[in-house]
Coordinates of C-alpha atoms and ligand atoms in Angstrom, one line a residue:
Chain J
M29 CA 34.3 56.2 9.2
S30 CA 32.5 56.2 5.9
H31 CA 35.3 54.6 3.9
V32 CA 35.2 51.5 6.1
V33 CA 31.6 50.9 5.1
Q34 CA 32.6 51.3 1.4
D35 CA 35.4 48.8 1.8
R36 CA 32.9 46.1 2.9
R37 CA 30.6 46.5 -0.1
P38 CA 32.5 44.3 -2.6
V39 CA 32.3 41.3 -0.3
T40 CA 28.6 40.9 -0.9
T41 CA 29.0 41.1 -4.6
V42 CA 31.6 38.3 -4.5
R43 CA 29.1 36.1 -2.6
V44 CA 26.5 36.6 -5.4
N45 CA 29.0 35.3 -7.9
H46 CA 29.2 32.0 -6.0
L47 CA 25.8 31.0 -7.4
S48 CA 27.5 30.0 -10.6
H49 CA 30.9 28.5 -11.0
A50 CA 33.0 26.6 -13.5
R51 CA 31.5 23.2 -14.2
L52 CA 32.9 20.0 -15.8
P53 CA 31.2 19.0 -19.0
R54 CA 28.8 16.0 -18.8
W55 CA 31.1 13.7 -20.6
A56 CA 33.8 14.3 -18.0
Q57 CA 32.8 11.5 -15.7
P58 CA 32.6 8.8 -18.4
A59 CA 35.9 10.1 -19.8
I60 CA 37.5 9.8 -16.4
A61 CA 36.2 6.3 -16.1
A62 CA 37.5 5.3 -19.5
G63 CA 40.8 6.8 -18.7
A64 CA 41.0 5.0 -15.3
V65 CA 40.2 1.6 -17.0
A66 CA 42.9 2.2 -19.7
A67 CA 45.4 3.2 -17.0
G68 CA 44.5 0.2 -14.9
I69 CA 45.1 -2.2 -17.9
G70 CA 48.2 -0.3 -19.0
L71 CA 49.9 -0.2 -15.6
G72 CA 48.8 -3.8 -14.8
T73 CA 50.4 -5.0 -18.0
V74 CA 53.6 -3.0 -17.4
A75 CA 53.9 -4.3 -13.8
G76 CA 53.2 -7.8 -15.1
W77 CA 50.2 -8.5 -12.9
Q78 CA 48.5 -11.7 -13.9
S79 CA 45.2 -11.2 -12.1
R80 CA 42.5 -9.3 -13.8
T81 CA 41.1 -8.5 -10.4
Q82 CA 44.1 -6.5 -9.6
W83 CA 43.7 -4.5 -12.8
G84 CA 40.1 -3.8 -11.9
M85 CA 40.9 -2.7 -8.4
L86 CA 43.6 -0.4 -9.7
A87 CA 41.2 1.1 -12.2
A88 CA 38.5 1.6 -9.6
L89 CA 41.0 3.3 -7.3
L90 CA 42.3 5.6 -10.1
F91 CA 38.7 6.4 -11.1
V92 CA 37.7 7.6 -7.6
L93 CA 41.0 9.5 -7.1
A94 CA 40.9 11.2 -10.5
S95 CA 37.3 12.2 -10.1
Y96 CA 38.2 13.9 -6.8
L97 CA 41.3 15.7 -8.0
I98 CA 39.9 16.9 -11.3
T99 CA 36.6 18.1 -9.9
A100 CA 38.4 19.8 -7.0
K101 CA 40.6 21.6 -9.5
V102 CA 37.8 22.8 -11.7
E103 CA 34.6 23.0 -9.6
G104 CA 35.7 23.2 -5.9
K105 CA 36.0 21.1 -2.8
R106 CA 32.3 20.5 -2.0
Q107 CA 31.5 19.4 -5.6
A108 CA 34.6 17.1 -5.5
R109 CA 33.3 15.3 -2.4
D110 CA 29.9 15.0 -4.0
R111 CA 31.6 13.5 -7.1
V112 CA 33.6 11.0 -5.0
A113 CA 30.4 9.8 -3.4
T114 CA 28.9 9.4 -6.9
S115 CA 31.9 7.5 -8.2
I116 CA 32.0 5.2 -5.2
V117 CA 28.3 4.3 -5.9
W118 CA 29.3 3.6 -9.5
V119 CA 32.1 1.3 -8.5
A120 CA 29.8 -0.5 -6.1
F121 CA 27.3 -0.9 -8.8
V122 CA 29.9 -2.4 -11.2
L123 CA 31.1 -4.7 -8.4
A124 CA 27.5 -6.0 -7.9
V125 CA 26.8 -6.4 -11.5
V126 CA 30.0 -8.2 -12.5
P127 CA 29.2 -11.5 -10.8
L128 CA 25.6 -11.4 -12.0
V129 CA 26.5 -10.8 -15.6
S130 CA 29.3 -13.4 -15.6
L131 CA 27.0 -16.0 -14.0
S132 CA 24.3 -15.4 -16.6
W133 CA 26.9 -15.5 -19.3
V134 CA 28.5 -18.7 -18.2
T135 CA 25.1 -20.4 -17.7
V136 CA 23.7 -19.3 -21.0
S137 CA 26.8 -20.2 -23.0
N138 CA 27.2 -23.6 -21.4
G139 CA 23.5 -24.3 -21.2
L140 CA 22.7 -23.6 -24.8
E141 CA 24.9 -26.5 -25.9
V142 CA 22.3 -29.2 -25.3
L143 CA 19.2 -27.1 -24.7
D144 CA 16.7 -27.9 -27.4
P145 CA 13.1 -29.1 -27.7
Y146 CA 14.3 -32.7 -27.3
F147 CA 15.9 -31.8 -24.0
L148 CA 12.8 -30.2 -22.7
S149 CA 10.5 -33.0 -23.8
H150 CA 12.4 -36.2 -22.7
S151 CA 13.3 -37.7 -19.4
M152 CA 16.5 -39.5 -18.4
N153 CA 14.8 -42.9 -18.8
A154 CA 17.4 -45.5 -20.1
V155 CA 20.1 -42.9 -20.7
L156 CA 23.5 -43.9 -19.4
D157 CA 25.4 -41.3 -17.5
A158 CA 28.2 -41.0 -20.0
E159 CA 25.8 -40.9 -23.0
T160 CA 24.7 -37.7 -24.5
G161 CA 20.9 -37.2 -25.0
G162 CA 18.3 -37.5 -22.4
G163 CA 16.4 -34.5 -21.0
V164 CA 14.9 -32.6 -18.2
Y165 CA 11.2 -33.1 -18.8
H166 CA 10.6 -35.2 -15.7
A167 CA 12.4 -32.7 -13.5
L168 CA 10.6 -29.7 -14.9
L169 CA 7.3 -31.4 -14.4
G170 CA 8.3 -32.3 -10.8
T171 CA 9.4 -28.7 -10.0
I172 CA 6.2 -27.2 -11.5
E173 CA 4.0 -29.6 -9.5
Q174 CA 5.9 -29.3 -6.2
V175 CA 6.1 -25.5 -6.4
L176 CA 2.4 -25.3 -7.3
I177 CA 1.3 -27.5 -4.4
A178 CA 3.6 -25.5 -2.0
T179 CA 2.1 -22.3 -3.2
L180 CA -1.4 -23.5 -2.9
I181 CA -0.7 -24.3 0.7
A182 CA 1.5 -21.4 1.7
A183 CA -0.1 -18.5 -0.2
P184 CA -3.6 -18.7 1.4
V185 CA -2.2 -19.5 4.9
G186 CA 0.3 -16.7 4.6
L187 CA -2.3 -14.3 3.2
L188 CA -4.8 -15.0 6.0
T189 CA -2.1 -14.7 8.7
A190 CA -1.0 -11.3 7.3
V191 CA -4.6 -10.2 7.2
Y192 CA -5.0 -11.2 10.8
L193 CA -1.9 -9.4 11.9
V194 CA -2.7 -6.2 10.1
E195 CA -6.4 -6.0 10.4
Y196 CA -7.3 -7.8 13.6
G197 CA -4.0 -8.2 15.5
G198 CA -2.6 -5.9 18.2
G199 CA -2.9 -8.2 21.1
R200 CA -0.4 -10.7 22.6
L201 CA -1.3 -13.4 20.1
A202 CA -0.4 -11.1 17.2
K203 CA 3.0 -10.4 18.9
A204 CA 3.6 -14.1 19.3
V205 CA 2.7 -14.8 15.7
T206 CA 5.0 -12.1 14.5
F207 CA 7.8 -13.6 16.6
F208 CA 7.3 -17.1 15.2
V209 CA 7.1 -15.8 11.7
D210 CA 10.4 -14.1 12.2
V211 CA 11.9 -17.3 13.6
M212 CA 10.5 -19.3 10.7
T213 CA 12.2 -16.9 8.2
G214 CA 15.5 -18.1 9.5
I215 CA 14.9 -21.8 9.3
P216 CA 17.5 -23.5 7.1
S217 CA 15.9 -25.4 4.3
I218 CA 17.5 -28.7 5.4
V219 CA 15.8 -28.4 8.8
A220 CA 12.4 -27.9 7.2
G221 CA 13.1 -31.0 5.2
L222 CA 14.1 -33.0 8.2
F223 CA 11.0 -31.8 10.1
V224 CA 8.7 -33.1 7.3
L225 CA 10.8 -36.3 7.0
A226 CA 10.4 -36.9 10.8
T227 CA 6.6 -36.3 10.9
W228 CA 5.2 -37.1 7.5
N229 CA 7.5 -39.9 6.5
L230 CA 8.7 -41.5 9.7
I231 CA 5.8 -41.0 12.1
L232 CA 2.9 -41.1 9.7
G233 CA 4.7 -43.7 7.5
F234 CA 4.4 -42.1 4.0
G235 CA 7.0 -42.8 1.3
P236 CA 8.9 -40.1 -0.6
S237 CA 6.7 -38.1 -2.9
G238 CA 6.5 -34.7 -4.6
F239 CA 3.9 -33.8 -2.0
A240 CA 6.2 -34.4 1.0
G241 CA 8.7 -32.0 -0.7
A242 CA 6.0 -29.5 -1.3
L243 CA 5.2 -29.5 2.4
A244 CA 8.7 -28.6 3.3
L245 CA 8.8 -25.9 0.5
A246 CA 5.5 -24.5 1.9
I247 CA 7.1 -24.2 5.4
L248 CA 9.9 -22.2 3.8
M249 CA 7.6 -20.1 1.7
M250 CA 5.0 -19.2 4.3
P251 CA 7.0 -16.6 6.4
V252 CA 8.1 -14.8 3.3
V253 CA 4.5 -14.5 2.1
V254 CA 3.4 -13.3 5.5
R255 CA 6.1 -10.7 5.7
S256 CA 5.6 -9.3 2.2
T257 CA 1.8 -9.4 2.4
E258 CA 1.9 -7.7 5.8
E259 CA 3.9 -4.8 4.4
M260 CA 1.6 -4.4 1.4
L261 CA -1.5 -4.4 3.6
K262 CA 0.1 -1.7 5.9
L263 CA 0.5 0.5 2.8
V264 CA -3.2 0.6 2.2
P265 CA -4.4 4.0 3.5
N266 CA -6.7 3.8 6.5
E267 CA -8.9 6.3 4.8
L268 CA -10.0 3.6 2.4
R269 CA -11.0 1.3 5.2
E270 CA -12.9 4.1 6.9
A271 CA -14.6 5.1 3.6
S272 CA -15.9 1.6 3.2
L273 CA -16.9 1.1 6.9
A274 CA -18.7 4.5 6.8
L275 CA -20.8 3.1 3.9
G276 CA -22.1 0.4 6.3
V277 CA -19.9 -2.3 4.8
P278 CA -18.9 -5.0 7.4
K279 CA -15.3 -5.3 8.2
W280 CA -14.7 -8.7 6.6
R281 CA -16.2 -7.4 3.4
T282 CA -14.2 -4.3 3.5
I283 CA -11.0 -6.3 3.8
L284 CA -12.1 -8.6 1.0
K285 CA -13.4 -6.1 -1.5
V286 CA -11.4 -2.9 -0.7
V287 CA -8.2 -3.6 1.2
I288 CA -6.9 -6.7 -0.6
P289 CA -7.8 -5.5 -4.1
T290 CA -5.9 -2.3 -3.4
A291 CA -2.8 -4.3 -2.3
I292 CA -3.2 -7.2 -4.7
G293 CA -0.4 -6.1 -7.1
G294 CA 2.2 -6.0 -4.3
I295 CA 0.8 -9.2 -2.7
T296 CA 1.2 -11.1 -6.0
T297 CA 4.8 -9.8 -6.4
G298 CA 5.6 -11.0 -2.9
V299 CA 4.1 -14.4 -3.5
M300 CA 6.0 -14.7 -6.8
L301 CA 9.3 -13.8 -5.1
A302 CA 8.6 -16.4 -2.5
V303 CA 7.9 -18.9 -5.3
A304 CA 11.2 -18.0 -7.0
R305 CA 13.0 -18.5 -3.7
I306 CA 11.7 -22.1 -3.1
T307 CA 12.1 -23.1 -6.8
G308 CA 15.8 -23.4 -6.3
E309 CA 15.7 -25.4 -3.0
T310 CA 17.6 -28.6 -3.3
A311 CA 18.0 -30.0 0.3
P312 CA 14.4 -30.8 1.2
V313 CA 13.8 -32.1 -2.2
L314 CA 16.7 -34.4 -1.9
L315 CA 15.4 -35.8 1.4
L316 CA 11.7 -36.0 0.6
V317 CA 11.2 -36.3 -3.2
F318 CA 14.2 -38.5 -3.7
G319 CA 14.8 -38.0 -7.4
T320 CA 14.2 -40.4 -10.3
K321 CA 15.1 -40.8 -13.9
L322 CA 11.6 -41.5 -14.9
I323 CA 8.6 -39.4 -15.6
N324 CA 6.2 -39.5 -12.6
P325 CA 3.3 -37.1 -13.1
N326 CA 1.7 -38.0 -9.7
P327 CA 3.0 -35.8 -7.0
F328 CA 1.3 -37.9 -4.3
E329 CA 2.8 -41.3 -5.0
G330 CA 6.5 -42.3 -5.4
A331 CA 9.7 -40.4 -6.0
Q332 CA 9.7 -37.4 -8.4
A333 CA 12.5 -35.4 -9.9
S334 CA 13.1 -31.6 -9.6
L335 CA 15.3 -29.2 -11.5
P336 CA 17.8 -28.2 -8.7
L337 CA 18.1 -31.9 -7.7
Y338 CA 18.6 -32.8 -11.4
V339 CA 21.4 -30.2 -11.7
Y340 CA 23.0 -31.6 -8.5
E341 CA 22.8 -35.2 -9.7
Q342 CA 24.1 -34.6 -13.1
Y343 CA 27.0 -32.6 -11.8
A344 CA 27.8 -35.3 -9.2
V345 CA 28.0 -37.9 -12.0
G346 CA 30.8 -35.8 -13.6
T347 CA 31.0 -37.1 -17.2
D348 CA 31.2 -34.5 -20.0
A349 CA 27.6 -35.3 -21.2
S350 CA 26.1 -35.1 -17.7
I351 CA 27.8 -31.8 -16.9
S352 CA 26.5 -30.3 -20.1
R353 CA 23.0 -31.5 -19.0
A354 CA 23.5 -29.9 -15.6
W355 CA 24.3 -26.5 -17.3
A356 CA 21.2 -26.8 -19.5
A357 CA 19.0 -27.7 -16.6
A358 CA 20.4 -24.7 -14.6
L359 CA 19.5 -22.5 -17.5
V360 CA 16.0 -23.9 -17.6
L361 CA 15.7 -23.3 -13.9
I362 CA 16.8 -19.6 -14.2
A363 CA 14.5 -19.1 -17.2
F364 CA 11.6 -20.7 -15.2
V365 CA 12.1 -18.3 -12.3
M366 CA 12.5 -15.3 -14.6
I367 CA 9.3 -16.1 -16.5
L368 CA 7.5 -16.3 -13.1
N369 CA 8.9 -12.9 -12.2
L370 CA 7.8 -11.4 -15.4
V371 CA 4.4 -12.8 -15.0
A372 CA 4.3 -11.4 -11.5
R373 CA 5.3 -8.0 -12.7
G374 CA 2.6 -8.2 -15.4
I375 CA 0.0 -9.0 -12.9
A376 CA 1.2 -6.3 -10.5
R377 CA 1.0 -3.7 -13.2
W378 CA -2.4 -4.9 -14.5
K379 CA -3.9 -5.0 -11.0
A380 CA -2.3 -1.9 -9.5
P381 CA -4.6 0.9 -8.5
K382 CA -5.2 2.9 -11.6
T383 CA -4.4 6.5 -12.0
G384 CA -4.9 8.8 -15.0
R385 CA -8.1 9.3 -16.8
Chain B
M5 CA -36.1 9.9 5.3
A6 CA -34.5 12.6 7.4
K7 CA -34.2 11.9 11.1
R8 CA -33.7 14.0 14.3
I9 CA -30.6 13.4 16.4
D10 CA -30.8 13.9 20.1
I11 CA -27.4 13.8 21.9
S12 CA -27.2 13.8 25.6
G13 CA -24.2 13.7 28.0
L14 CA -21.8 12.4 25.3
S15 CA -18.1 12.1 26.0
A16 CA -15.5 10.4 23.8
F17 CA -12.1 9.0 24.6
Y18 CA -8.9 8.0 22.9
G19 CA -7.5 5.5 25.3
S20 CA -7.4 7.5 28.6
H21 CA -7.4 10.9 26.8
K22 CA -10.8 12.5 27.0
A23 CA -11.3 14.4 23.7
I24 CA -14.8 15.7 24.2
E25 CA -16.9 16.0 27.4
D26 CA -20.6 16.0 28.2
I27 CA -22.1 17.3 25.0
S28 CA -25.9 17.6 24.7
M29 CA -27.7 19.0 21.7
T30 CA -30.4 18.4 19.1
V31 CA -29.9 18.2 15.4
E32 CA -33.0 19.0 13.5
P33 CA -34.2 16.9 10.5
R34 CA -34.2 18.4 7.0
S35 CA -31.8 21.1 8.0
V36 CA -28.1 21.9 7.9
T37 CA -26.2 22.1 11.2
A38 CA -22.7 23.5 11.1
F39 CA -20.0 22.8 13.7
I40 CA -17.4 25.4 14.2
G41 CA -14.5 25.8 16.6
P42 CA -10.7 26.0 16.9
S43 CA -8.5 23.1 15.7
G44 CA -8.3 20.2 18.1
C45 CA -11.5 21.0 20.0
G46 CA -13.1 17.7 19.0
K47 CA -15.4 18.5 16.1
S48 CA -14.3 15.5 14.0
T49 CA -14.3 13.3 17.1
F50 CA -17.9 14.4 17.9
L51 CA -19.0 13.9 14.3
R52 CA -17.5 10.4 14.2
T53 CA -19.4 9.4 17.4
L54 CA -22.7 10.1 15.5
N55 CA -22.2 7.1 13.1
R56 CA -20.1 5.0 15.4
M57 CA -17.0 5.5 13.4
H58 CA -15.2 6.7 16.5
E59 CA -14.8 3.2 17.9
V60 CA -12.9 2.1 14.7
T61 CA -9.9 4.1 16.0
P62 CA -7.8 1.9 18.3
G63 CA -8.7 2.8 21.9
G64 CA -11.8 4.8 20.8
R65 CA -14.6 4.7 23.5
V66 CA -17.8 6.6 23.9
E67 CA -20.1 7.4 26.9
G68 CA -23.5 8.9 26.7
K69 CA -26.5 8.7 24.5
V70 CA -27.2 9.4 20.8
M71 CA -30.9 9.0 19.9
L72 CA -31.8 8.7 16.2
D73 CA -35.5 9.5 16.4
D74 CA -36.3 7.0 19.1
E75 CA -33.4 4.6 18.9
N76 CA -30.2 4.9 20.9
L77 CA -27.2 4.4 18.6
Y78 CA -25.2 3.2 21.6
G79 CA -27.9 0.8 22.8
K80 CA -27.1 -2.7 23.8
D81 CA -28.0 -4.7 20.7
V82 CA -27.3 -2.0 18.1
D83 CA -25.2 -3.2 15.2
P84 CA -22.7 -0.5 14.2
V85 CA -22.8 -1.6 10.6
A86 CA -26.5 -0.9 10.5
V87 CA -26.0 2.5 12.1
R88 CA -23.4 3.4 9.4
R89 CA -25.9 2.5 6.7
T90 CA -28.4 5.0 8.2
V91 CA -25.8 7.7 8.9
G92 CA -23.5 8.4 6.0
M93 CA -20.2 10.2 6.1
V94 CA -18.1 12.4 3.8
F95 CA -14.5 12.8 4.8
Q96 CA -12.2 15.8 4.8
R97 CA -9.9 14.4 2.1
P98 CA -11.6 12.8 -0.9
N99 CA -11.0 9.1 -0.7
P100 CA -12.4 7.3 -3.8
F101 CA -11.5 3.6 -4.0
P102 CA -8.5 3.5 -6.3
T103 CA -9.2 0.0 -7.7
M104 CA -12.7 1.0 -8.9
S105 CA -14.1 2.9 -11.8
I106 CA -16.3 6.0 -11.3
F107 CA -19.4 3.8 -11.7
D108 CA -18.1 1.2 -9.3
N109 CA -17.2 3.8 -6.7
V110 CA -20.8 5.1 -6.6
A111 CA -22.2 1.6 -6.7
A112 CA -19.7 0.4 -4.0
G113 CA -22.1 1.0 -1.1
L114 CA -24.9 -1.1 -2.6
R115 CA -22.6 -3.7 -4.1
L116 CA -20.5 -4.3 -1.0
N117 CA -23.7 -4.5 1.1
G118 CA -25.1 -7.0 -1.4
S119 CA -28.5 -5.3 -1.2
Y120 CA -29.4 -4.4 -4.7
K121 CA -31.0 -5.5 -7.9
K122 CA -28.9 -5.5 -11.1
N123 CA -31.2 -3.3 -13.2
Q124 CA -31.5 -0.8 -10.3
L125 CA -27.8 -0.1 -10.2
N126 CA -27.6 2.1 -13.3
D127 CA -30.5 4.2 -12.1
V128 CA -29.0 4.6 -8.6
V129 CA -25.6 5.6 -10.0
E130 CA -27.1 8.1 -12.4
R131 CA -29.4 9.6 -9.8
S132 CA -26.6 9.9 -7.2
L133 CA -24.1 11.5 -9.6
K134 CA -26.8 13.9 -10.7
G135 CA -27.5 14.6 -7.0
A136 CA -23.9 15.3 -6.5
N137 CA -23.7 17.7 -9.5
L138 CA -21.1 15.5 -11.2
W139 CA -23.1 13.6 -13.8
N140 CA -22.4 16.0 -16.7
E141 CA -18.7 15.9 -16.1
V142 CA -18.3 12.1 -15.9
K143 CA -21.2 10.6 -17.9
D144 CA -18.9 9.8 -20.8
R145 CA -16.2 8.1 -18.7
L146 CA -18.0 6.1 -16.1
N147 CA -15.6 3.2 -16.6
K148 CA -12.5 5.3 -16.0
P149 CA -10.8 5.1 -12.6
G150 CA -12.2 7.4 -10.0
S151 CA -8.7 8.6 -8.9
G152 CA -8.3 10.2 -12.3
L153 CA -10.7 13.0 -11.4
S154 CA -9.7 16.4 -10.0
G155 CA -9.8 16.9 -6.2
G156 CA -13.2 18.7 -6.3
Q157 CA -14.7 16.1 -8.6
Q158 CA -13.3 13.3 -6.4
Q159 CA -15.0 15.0 -3.4
R160 CA -18.3 15.2 -5.2
L161 CA -17.8 11.5 -6.2
C162 CA -17.5 10.7 -2.5
I163 CA -20.7 12.6 -1.8
A164 CA -22.4 10.7 -4.6
R165 CA -21.1 7.4 -3.1
A166 CA -22.4 8.4 0.3
I167 CA -25.9 9.4 -0.9
A168 CA -26.2 6.3 -3.2
V169 CA -27.0 4.2 -0.2
E170 CA -29.8 6.6 0.8
P171 CA -28.8 7.4 4.4
D172 CA -31.1 9.3 6.7
V173 CA -28.3 11.6 7.9
L174 CA -25.2 12.8 6.1
L175 CA -22.2 13.9 8.1
M176 CA -19.6 16.0 6.3
D177 CA -16.2 16.7 7.9
E178 CA -14.7 19.8 6.2
P179 CA -15.8 18.7 2.8
C180 CA -14.5 21.8 1.1
S181 CA -11.2 22.3 2.8
A182 CA -9.1 21.1 -0.1
L183 CA -11.2 22.6 -2.9
D184 CA -11.2 25.7 -5.0
P185 CA -13.9 28.4 -4.7
I186 CA -15.9 27.1 -7.7
S187 CA -16.0 23.5 -6.4
T188 CA -16.8 24.8 -3.0
L189 CA -19.7 26.7 -4.4
A190 CA -20.9 23.6 -6.2
I191 CA -20.8 21.6 -3.0
E192 CA -22.5 24.3 -1.0
D193 CA -25.3 24.4 -3.6
L194 CA -25.5 20.7 -3.4
I195 CA -25.8 20.8 0.4
G196 CA -28.7 23.2 -0.1
E197 CA -30.5 20.7 -2.3
L198 CA -29.6 17.7 -0.2
K199 CA -31.2 19.1 3.0
E200 CA -34.6 18.6 1.4
R201 CA -34.0 14.9 1.9
F202 CA -31.4 14.4 4.5
T203 CA -30.4 15.7 7.9
I204 CA -27.0 17.3 7.3
V205 CA -24.2 18.0 9.7
I206 CA -21.1 19.9 8.4
V207 CA -17.8 20.7 10.1
T208 CA -16.2 23.8 8.7
H209 CA -13.4 26.3 9.5
N210 CA -14.9 28.8 7.0
M211 CA -17.2 31.2 8.9
Q212 CA -18.8 32.5 5.6
Q213 CA -19.5 28.9 4.6
A214 CA -21.2 28.2 7.9
A215 CA -23.2 31.4 7.6
R216 CA -24.1 30.6 4.0
V217 CA -25.2 27.0 4.2
S218 CA -26.4 26.2 7.7
D219 CA -29.6 26.7 9.5
R220 CA -28.2 26.2 12.9
T221 CA -24.6 26.5 14.2
A222 CA -22.8 24.9 17.1
F223 CA -19.7 26.4 18.5
F224 CA -17.1 24.1 20.3
N225 CA -14.2 25.2 22.3
L226 CA -11.6 23.8 24.7
A227 CA -10.4 25.4 27.9
A228 CA -6.8 24.7 27.3
V229 CA -4.6 22.3 25.3
G230 CA -5.0 18.8 26.7
Q231 CA -8.4 19.6 28.1
P232 CA -11.5 18.0 26.6
G233 CA -13.5 20.0 24.1
K234 CA -17.0 21.2 25.0
L235 CA -20.1 22.6 23.3
I236 CA -20.2 26.3 24.1
E237 CA -23.5 27.0 22.4
I238 CA -25.8 26.0 19.6
D239 CA -28.4 28.3 18.1
E240 CA -30.0 29.6 14.9
T241 CA -27.1 30.5 12.5
E242 CA -28.3 34.1 12.2
R243 CA -28.2 34.6 16.0
I244 CA -24.8 33.0 16.4
F245 CA -23.4 35.3 13.8
S246 CA -25.2 38.5 14.8
N247 CA -25.8 38.3 18.5
P248 CA -24.4 35.2 20.2
S249 CA -25.1 34.7 23.9
V250 CA -21.6 33.7 24.9
Q251 CA -18.7 36.1 24.6
A252 CA -16.2 33.4 23.5
T253 CA -18.4 32.7 20.4
E254 CA -18.3 36.3 19.3
D255 CA -14.6 36.5 19.8
Y256 CA -14.0 33.4 17.7
I257 CA -16.3 34.5 14.9
S258 CA -14.9 38.0 14.7
G259 CA -11.3 36.7 14.8
R260 CA -10.5 38.2 18.2
F261 CA -9.5 34.8 19.6
G262 CA -6.9 33.6 22.0
Ligands
ATP11 N1 -6.5 8.9 16.6 C1 -6.4 9.7 17.7 N2 -5.7 9.2 18.7 C2 -5.5 10.0 19.8 N3 -6.0 11.2 20.0 C3 -6.6 11.8 19.0 C4 -6.9 11.1 17.8 N4 -7.6 11.8 16.9 C5 -7.8 13.0 17.5 N5 -7.2 13.0 18.8 C6 -7.2 14.1 19.8 O1 -8.6 14.4 20.0 C7 -8.7 15.8 20.1 C8 -9.8 16.3 19.2 O2 -9.4 16.0 17.8 P1 -10.3 16.3 16.6 O3 -9.7 15.7 15.4 O4 -11.7 15.8 16.9 O5 -10.3 17.9 16.5 P2 -11.0 18.8 15.4 O6 -11.8 19.7 16.2 O7 -11.6 18.0 14.3 O8 -9.7 19.6 14.8 P3 -9.5 20.2 13.3 O9 -10.4 21.4 13.2 O10 -8.1 20.5 13.3 O11 -9.9 19.1 12.4 C9 -7.3 16.4 19.8 O12 -6.8 16.8 21.1 C10 -6.6 15.3 19.2 O13 -5.2 15.4 19.6
MG12 MG1 -11.2 17.6 12.2

C-alpha cells in the first residue's frame, strides 16, 4: 500500500512549479504589432489591394492572431486568451483614435492656410465670395455672446433643478421632472429651434436675434446640466450633510456652503461639457440668429453670425477662397471648445476637495 | 451649560420598521453616560433621536418625549435646527469638510450659522482646538486642508468642530472605533475634561472604555433579529460592571453572550 502513497507525492511538487512559468519579454507585444503592420502592408502590396483600409484590417487580424499563437506557444492557453483580449482592446483603441487624429490633422492643415490675426479681427463686410480676405470676427463674437447668454440661463436653472432632485426630491414631482429631463435630452436641436421660432418669433413677434438663438441653445443645454450636476451631487457623501446639519446649520445653508462647494469641480466640468456641446449647434442658429456678414455686437437686436453657421455658409458658397475660410473657422471653433475644456479642467482641479497636507 | 436629558416612552421607526421601543431614562448633566449593547440593537438610532438627527433619514419617525431640562425636543413649535445647536454630535467615522482648511472646519459651525464676530473667531478656534487636544499638532498648518490629517487627528478635529459652537450636550457615536490606542487614550482624556462643561453621551463597543470613561452605563439589547431594541438597564458604571441587576447584562459584559 505504501508505494501508492509515494507515487502521488510528485504531483504536488509539479503544482508548485506552476506559480512561475516562461514569459514573453515586454517588447514582445509591440514587436508583434510592428510585424503585423509590416505583414499587412507587404501582403496588401503583393495582392495589389488599393484600399489602405484593407491593409489595416489585415494587419489588425494578423496582430490578434499572432498574439494568440505566440503567447499560447510560450506562456500557455490562459495567458494567450488574456493577451487576445488585450490586443483587441488595442485594436479598438486605434480604430477610435484614427478618425480623431485624421480629423484634427485635416482641420489644422487646411485651417492654418488663412488663419491669422487679420482673419480673427475682421468681418466679412464687403468681401465678395470669390475674394480672399475677410474674417471670422463677427461670427466669433456672435458665438461667444450666444453661448454666454445660453449658459447664464441654463446653468442656474439646471443647477437648481438638480439640487431639487437630489436634496429635496423623492416624491411624484421629482419623478416627473426626471422623466421630462430625460425626454429633453433627446430633443433634436432643430426642434428646439422651431419651438423658439414658433413662440418667441411668431407668437410674440420678435425678429431674429442672438438672444432667440441663445434661448434654443439653453433648451438644449439644460438637461445636460441637470444630469451631470445630479450625478455630482449624488457623489457628495451623506456624512458631510449630516455633519453640517448636526452643527445646527439649516438645510439650505448646508447645501449652499457644504454640498455644492464639495461638488463644484464636477459641476463646472459638466457645465463646460454642455457648453462645448451647444457651441457647435448650427440648426437653431440658422433659424433664429439668421447669419450676417456684418459685426453686430448687440445680441438682442438684429441678425448675428455664429461660427458653425459661418462654416456652413462659407462651405455652401463653394469658391476656393470661401472653402479655405470655412476650414479656418472650423479650426477656430475647435480651438474655442478646447480652450473652454482646458479652463473647465483647470477650475475643476483648483476647486476639487483638497487632500494632502 | 450642561443640561439634564429626560427621555420617556421613546420609540423610533425607519418607515414601518420599529428600531427601538419604549425607552425611558435620565442622562445626568456634567457626567458621561455610556451606551453599550450588541450590534443592531439601536444605540445609534437612539443617540440620533436625542438631537433630532433621526428624522433626517428618509422615513425616520419618532414617538415619545425627550425633555432637555424643561423643554420637550419633540414639542410642537420646536425648531430642529435650534435643537442641533444645543445638542452637538460626533460621528463614528471622522467627517471633516473636504473643501475647508483646518481653521475653517473648526469655524464652520459659527460661520455657517452666521452668529459670530470676526475677531472672536480666532479665539474660538484656538480654544476649541486646545479643548480637543489638537492645537499643538496643527497650530502651524491651520490653513492646510482638514482631510490631510491622520484619522485620529481628523476625529479630534471633528470634536473641536462640535465643541466650537458651545453645545450643552455632546453625543458621540463610537468616536474611537477607527483609532489607534494612543489616539483613543487622547480622546478618552478629552472626554474626562469635557464632562466638566458638557453633558456627554458616548456609544462604545469597548467595555474597558465604557468602564474607564463613563459615570453611568446603559445596556441595550434586542430580543431577536428584526425585533426592536430595548433598554435593559441603566445604572452607575461600577454597579453595571461588578454587580448588574439583569442576567443578560452580565452575560454581555463577560462575553458569555448569545
Ligand atoms: N437608515 C436606515 N434605514 C432602515 N433601517 C435602519 C437604518 N439605520 C439603521 N436601521 C436599522 O435599525 C436598527 C438599529 O440600528 P442602529 O444603527 O441604531 O444599531 P446600533 O446599535 O448602532 O448598531 P452598531 O453597534 O452596529 O452600530 C437595525 O436593525 C438597523 O437595521
Ligand atoms: Mg451604531
